[in-house]
Amino acid sequence: MSMIETAAVEGGGSLHQRILSDISEKILSGVWVPGFRIPFEHELTAEYNCSRMTVNKALSQLAKAGLIERRRRSGSFVRQPQSQAAVLEIHDIRIEVEALGLAYRYERVTRQKRRSSAEDRGLLELGAAGQVLALECRHFAGKRPFAHEQRLINLAAVAEAAEEEFLDIAPGPWLIGRVPWSEAEHRIRAVAADRHIAEALDIATGAPCLVVERRTWSAEYPVTQVRFTYAAESHTLVARFRPSQG
Amino acid sequence: MSMIETAAVEGGGSLHQRILSDISEKILSGVWVPGFRIPFEHELTAEYNCSRMTVNKALSQLAKAGLIERRRRSGSFVRQPQSQAAVLEIHDIRIEVEALGLAYRYERVTRQKRRSSAEDRGLLELGAAGQVLALECRHFAGKRPFAHEQRLINLAAVAEAAEEEFLDIAPGPWLIGRVPWSEAEHRIRAVAADRHIAEALDIATGAPCLVVERRTWSAEYPVTQVRFTYAAESHTLVARFRPSQG
DNA sequence: CGTTCTAATATGTATATACATAATCGCCAT
DNA sequence: ATGGCGATTATGTATATACATATTAGAACG
């Protein structure tokens, strides 16, 4: 088991975190099935040789996360799984634009290779410093700007990106062709356009925009972080799915 | 000192919950802006006249929820994205709100049973005319409106909804308990708040909002169509997934 | 036989205390 | 100035303890 995976599962070296992840592990792996009464606090206290407060902290968090249900006098029970994962497709803007029957055009605005700043590392969830490539691009639908793209690429994961100018091909399609992703996270929200975005998208400052941020990992290594900003009128995200088995 | 007087009684009777919701309230309402250093633990200890452990519990939860960032030796700071919660799964707003440590409250605004209009049939993708139930609701986080809900329920698919007033239970949870869904479609976009929404969410007209629309089918029959509108500062959608394995 | 009361029990919250850890400030020597 | 180094400071974690609260098993009673 790799360091990164361990960190992702266990979260930290503290004891209550270990208790928490041990129990999560048992529940998520199915060893403790829904309805099962997990050990009492005083039993876990004995098992881990620690105080009840420490056990309580772990169990409270599990209850908050919805994995267990706590009942006074009765104990704590594994809950029925209740959430369905939705799959949002990794979208290709060219395809979206062409689906609208408009001509697609891509423009690279800026490109900078640099040593990762603290902010870069935060965005990429990168542990150590290293080279990154920062890109700013625009995507047009017909004559109008359709989306603004700000992207960071972790050069430690994708070294060959350092040689690419991205003048003729957008980083999204370029990356998809080269780096298989194993995990992605989307954050979607509405914002008011700041000056920079307003100019890039040719809309009024303060106009509502849809922001889609995505981080992608490949085999536990952060690959890229990207923020797409769309003018409100120009875009609707569609996610259609069926519940998975569970 | 006088802060104790004005403290809202929300999120449960316990003290750490009250501290948590007082601070959430300040952040979500914008009184404490991103970057602001919130009082030190020892200051809050004095203010609430309690132990540091109690304050620590509240602040740790706020950090976990992403509202603040804690830095040793420096203090705790309001984070940039004001709230992120929840996943793109079966939306339960109550859970999102409670994950923020705030008291959840639900309010039904209007309820109308009617023969489906052409617009209704379009929204539900309904072939033939029939009875529908139209609902308008609000969801509160603490004292502030968190989300506005407009919903249509196809009474041909869920007849028993005709008898429910939805005064005490939100239509989402009510439906989940009754109708298994086999397919859903989300549409997500940013809009500027119109007069009606601005009033309902207590924000300025024209302020950016995140709109999540969902249509749900059960065994090919349209069940419900719902539109949630969130004020931009109050919500970020998060969807995390892996393509192949788990 | 059913109801009410009581005691036992597990969790919920809070306390005071202790030491660890990370980041920063300021002093001092180079 | 400046680079290192200890002192300071705020948070992070853990302890033992205490009492509150919800729930239930079982005893006592009508």
Coordinates of C-alpha atoms in Angstrom, one line a residue, chain B:
Chain B
M1 CA -19.2 40.1 26.1
S2 CA -22.4 41.2 24.5
M3 CA -21.8 38.6 21.9
I4 CA -23.1 36.0 24.2
E5 CA -26.4 37.9 24.4
T6 CA -26.9 38.0 20.7
A7 CA -25.9 34.4 20.1
A8 CA -28.4 32.5 18.1
V9 CA -29.8 29.3 19.5
E10 CA -29.4 27.0 16.6
G11 CA -27.9 23.7 15.6
G12 CA -28.8 21.9 18.8
G13 CA -28.6 22.8 22.4
S14 CA -24.9 22.1 23.0
L15 CA -22.4 24.8 23.5
H16 CA -20.0 23.8 20.9
Q17 CA -22.8 23.6 18.4
R18 CA -23.8 27.1 19.3
I19 CA -20.2 28.4 18.9
L20 CA -20.0 26.6 15.6
S21 CA -23.3 28.0 14.3
D22 CA -22.5 31.5 15.5
I23 CA -19.3 31.5 13.5
S24 CA -20.8 29.8 10.5
E25 CA -23.5 32.5 10.6
K26 CA -20.9 35.3 10.6
I27 CA -19.0 33.7 7.7
L28 CA -22.0 32.8 5.5
S29 CA -23.6 36.2 6.0
G30 CA -20.4 37.9 5.0
V31 CA -19.7 39.7 8.3
W32 CA -16.4 37.8 8.4
V33 CA -15.0 37.9 4.9
P34 CA -12.5 35.4 3.4
G35 CA -9.0 36.0 4.8
F36 CA -10.4 37.4 8.1
R37 CA -8.7 36.0 11.2
I38 CA -11.4 34.8 13.5
P39 CA -10.8 35.1 17.3
F40 CA -8.2 32.8 18.8
E41 CA -9.3 29.8 20.8
H42 CA -8.4 31.4 24.1
E43 CA -10.5 34.5 23.1
L44 CA -13.5 32.4 22.3
T45 CA -12.9 30.5 25.6
A46 CA -13.2 33.8 27.4
E47 CA -16.1 35.0 25.3
Y48 CA -18.2 31.9 25.8
N49 CA -16.8 31.2 29.3
C50 CA -16.0 27.6 28.5
S51 CA -13.0 25.4 28.2
R52 CA -10.7 25.4 25.2
M53 CA -11.7 21.8 24.3
T54 CA -15.2 23.0 23.7
V55 CA -14.0 25.8 21.4
N56 CA -11.6 23.5 19.8
K57 CA -14.4 21.0 18.9
A58 CA -16.3 23.7 17.2
L59 CA -13.4 25.1 15.3
S60 CA -12.1 21.6 14.2
Q61 CA -15.5 20.9 12.7
L62 CA -15.5 24.2 10.9
A63 CA -12.1 23.4 9.5
K64 CA -13.4 20.0 8.4
A65 CA -16.4 21.5 6.7
G66 CA -14.0 23.8 4.8
L67 CA -15.3 27.1 6.2
I68 CA -12.1 28.0 8.0
E69 CA -8.4 27.2 7.7
R70 CA -6.4 26.7 10.8
R71 CA -2.7 27.7 11.0
R72 CA -0.5 26.9 14.0
R73 CA 0.9 29.9 15.7
S74 CA -1.1 32.2 13.4
G75 CA -4.8 31.5 14.1
S76 CA -7.8 30.5 12.1
F77 CA -8.9 32.2 8.9
V78 CA -12.0 32.3 6.9
R79 CA -11.4 30.4 3.7
Q80 CA -12.0 31.5 0.1
P81 CA -14.8 29.2 -1.1
Q82 CA -17.3 29.9 1.6
S83 CA -18.9 26.6 1.7
Q84 CA -18.5 23.4 0.0
A85 CA -20.6 20.5 1.0
A86 CA -22.4 17.6 -0.4
V87 CA -22.0 15.6 -3.4
L88 CA -23.9 15.3 -6.6
E89 CA -25.9 12.4 -5.4
I90 CA -29.4 12.2 -4.2
H91 CA -29.6 15.7 -2.9
D92 CA -30.7 15.9 0.6
I93 CA -30.4 19.5 1.6
R94 CA -31.0 18.8 5.2
I95 CA -27.8 16.8 5.3
E96 CA -25.9 19.4 3.5
V97 CA -27.0 22.1 5.9
E98 CA -26.3 20.0 8.9
A99 CA -22.9 19.1 7.6
L100 CA -22.2 22.8 7.9
G101 CA -23.2 22.7 11.5
L102 CA -26.2 24.8 11.1
A103 CA -29.8 24.2 12.1
Y104 CA -32.0 23.1 9.2
R105 CA -35.4 24.4 8.7
Y106 CA -37.9 23.6 5.9
E107 CA -40.8 25.8 4.7
R108 CA -43.5 25.0 2.2
V109 CA -44.4 28.2 0.4
T110 CA -47.1 27.1 -2.1
R111 CA -48.8 23.9 -3.1
Q112 CA -51.1 23.5 -6.1
K113 CA -52.8 20.5 -7.6
R114 CA -53.6 21.0 -11.2
R115 CA -54.1 19.5 -14.6
S116 CA -50.7 19.6 -16.3
S117 CA -50.1 22.7 -18.5
A118 CA -48.1 22.5 -21.7
E119 CA -45.2 23.9 -19.7
D120 CA -45.5 21.2 -17.0
R121 CA -45.6 18.5 -19.6
G122 CA -42.4 19.9 -21.2
L123 CA -40.6 20.0 -17.8
L124 CA -41.7 16.5 -16.9
E125 CA -41.3 15.1 -20.5
L126 CA -44.8 13.9 -20.1
G127 CA -46.6 12.7 -23.2
A128 CA -50.3 13.1 -22.2
A129 CA -52.1 15.5 -20.0
G130 CA -52.8 14.5 -16.4
Q131 CA -52.8 15.7 -12.8
V132 CA -49.6 17.2 -11.4
L133 CA -48.7 18.7 -8.0
A134 CA -46.7 21.9 -8.1
L135 CA -44.7 22.9 -5.0
E136 CA -42.6 25.8 -4.0
C137 CA -40.4 25.5 -0.9
R138 CA -37.5 27.0 1.0
H139 CA -34.7 25.4 2.9
F140 CA -32.9 27.4 5.6
A141 CA -29.5 27.1 7.1
G142 CA -29.6 28.7 10.5
K143 CA -31.5 31.9 9.9
R144 CA -30.6 32.3 6.3
P145 CA -32.4 30.9 3.3
F146 CA -30.1 28.3 1.7
A147 CA -32.0 27.0 -1.2
H148 CA -35.2 27.6 -3.1
E149 CA -37.1 24.6 -4.5
Q150 CA -39.6 24.5 -7.3
R151 CA -41.0 21.1 -7.9
L152 CA -43.5 19.2 -10.1
I153 CA -44.7 15.8 -9.2
N154 CA -46.4 13.5 -11.7
L155 CA -49.5 12.3 -9.8
A156 CA -50.0 9.6 -12.4
A157 CA -46.8 8.0 -11.1
V158 CA -47.2 8.9 -7.4
A159 CA -50.8 9.1 -6.6
E160 CA -50.4 9.3 -2.9
A161 CA -48.6 12.6 -3.1
A162 CA -52.0 14.2 -3.8
E163 CA -52.9 13.6 -0.1
E164 CA -49.7 15.0 1.3
E165 CA -49.5 18.6 2.3
F166 CA -45.7 18.7 2.5
L167 CA -45.8 21.1 5.5
D168 CA -43.6 19.1 7.7
I169 CA -41.5 17.0 5.3
A170 CA -39.8 18.2 2.2
P171 CA -40.8 16.5 -1.1
G172 CA -37.3 15.2 -1.7
P173 CA -37.1 12.9 1.3
W174 CA -40.7 12.0 1.0
L175 CA -40.3 10.8 -2.5
I176 CA -37.1 8.9 -1.8
G177 CA -38.8 6.9 0.8
R178 CA -41.7 6.0 -1.6
V179 CA -40.6 5.9 -5.2
P180 CA -37.4 4.1 -6.3
W181 CA -35.8 6.0 -9.1
S182 CA -34.2 4.3 -12.0
E183 CA -32.8 7.2 -13.9
A184 CA -32.1 10.9 -13.3
E185 CA -30.9 13.8 -15.2
H186 CA -29.2 16.9 -13.8
R187 CA -28.9 20.2 -15.5
I188 CA -26.6 22.7 -13.8
R189 CA -26.1 26.3 -14.7
A190 CA -25.5 29.7 -13.3
V191 CA -28.2 32.4 -13.5
A192 CA -28.7 35.9 -12.2
A193 CA -31.3 36.0 -9.5
D194 CA -34.6 37.4 -10.7
R195 CA -36.9 39.4 -8.4
H196 CA -38.8 36.3 -7.1
I197 CA -35.6 34.3 -6.3
A198 CA -33.8 37.3 -4.8
E199 CA -36.7 37.7 -2.4
A200 CA -36.9 34.1 -1.6
L201 CA -33.2 33.8 -0.9
D202 CA -32.7 37.2 0.6
I203 CA -30.1 38.3 -1.9
A204 CA -29.7 41.1 -4.4
T205 CA -31.5 40.9 -7.7
G206 CA -29.0 40.0 -10.3
A207 CA -26.7 38.2 -7.9
P208 CA -25.3 34.9 -9.3
C209 CA -27.0 31.7 -8.3
L210 CA -26.4 28.1 -9.0
V211 CA -29.3 26.3 -10.4
V212 CA -29.6 22.5 -10.3
E213 CA -32.5 21.0 -12.1
R214 CA -33.3 17.3 -11.8
R215 CA -35.7 15.0 -13.6
T216 CA -36.3 11.6 -12.2
W217 CA -37.8 8.5 -13.8
S218 CA -38.9 5.3 -12.3
A219 CA -39.2 2.5 -14.7
E220 CA -39.6 4.8 -17.7
Y221 CA -42.3 6.9 -16.0
P222 CA -41.5 10.5 -15.3
V223 CA -41.8 11.0 -11.5
T224 CA -40.7 14.5 -10.6
Q225 CA -38.9 17.5 -11.9
V226 CA -37.2 19.9 -9.5
R227 CA -35.2 23.1 -9.6
F228 CA -33.0 24.1 -6.7
T229 CA -31.6 27.6 -6.7
Y230 CA -28.7 28.4 -4.4
A231 CA -27.1 31.7 -3.7
A232 CA -23.6 31.6 -5.1
E233 CA -21.8 32.2 -1.9
S234 CA -23.6 29.4 -0.2
H235 CA -23.0 26.5 -2.3
T236 CA -20.4 24.4 -4.2
L237 CA -21.3 21.1 -5.8
V238 CA -18.7 18.5 -5.5
A239 CA -18.6 15.3 -7.5
R240 CA -15.7 13.0 -7.1
F241 CA -15.4 9.7 -8.9
R242 CA -13.2 7.1 -10.4
P243 CA -13.9 5.6 -13.8
S244 CA -13.1 1.9 -13.3
Q245 CA -12.5 0.5 -9.9
G246 CA -13.2 1.8 -6.5

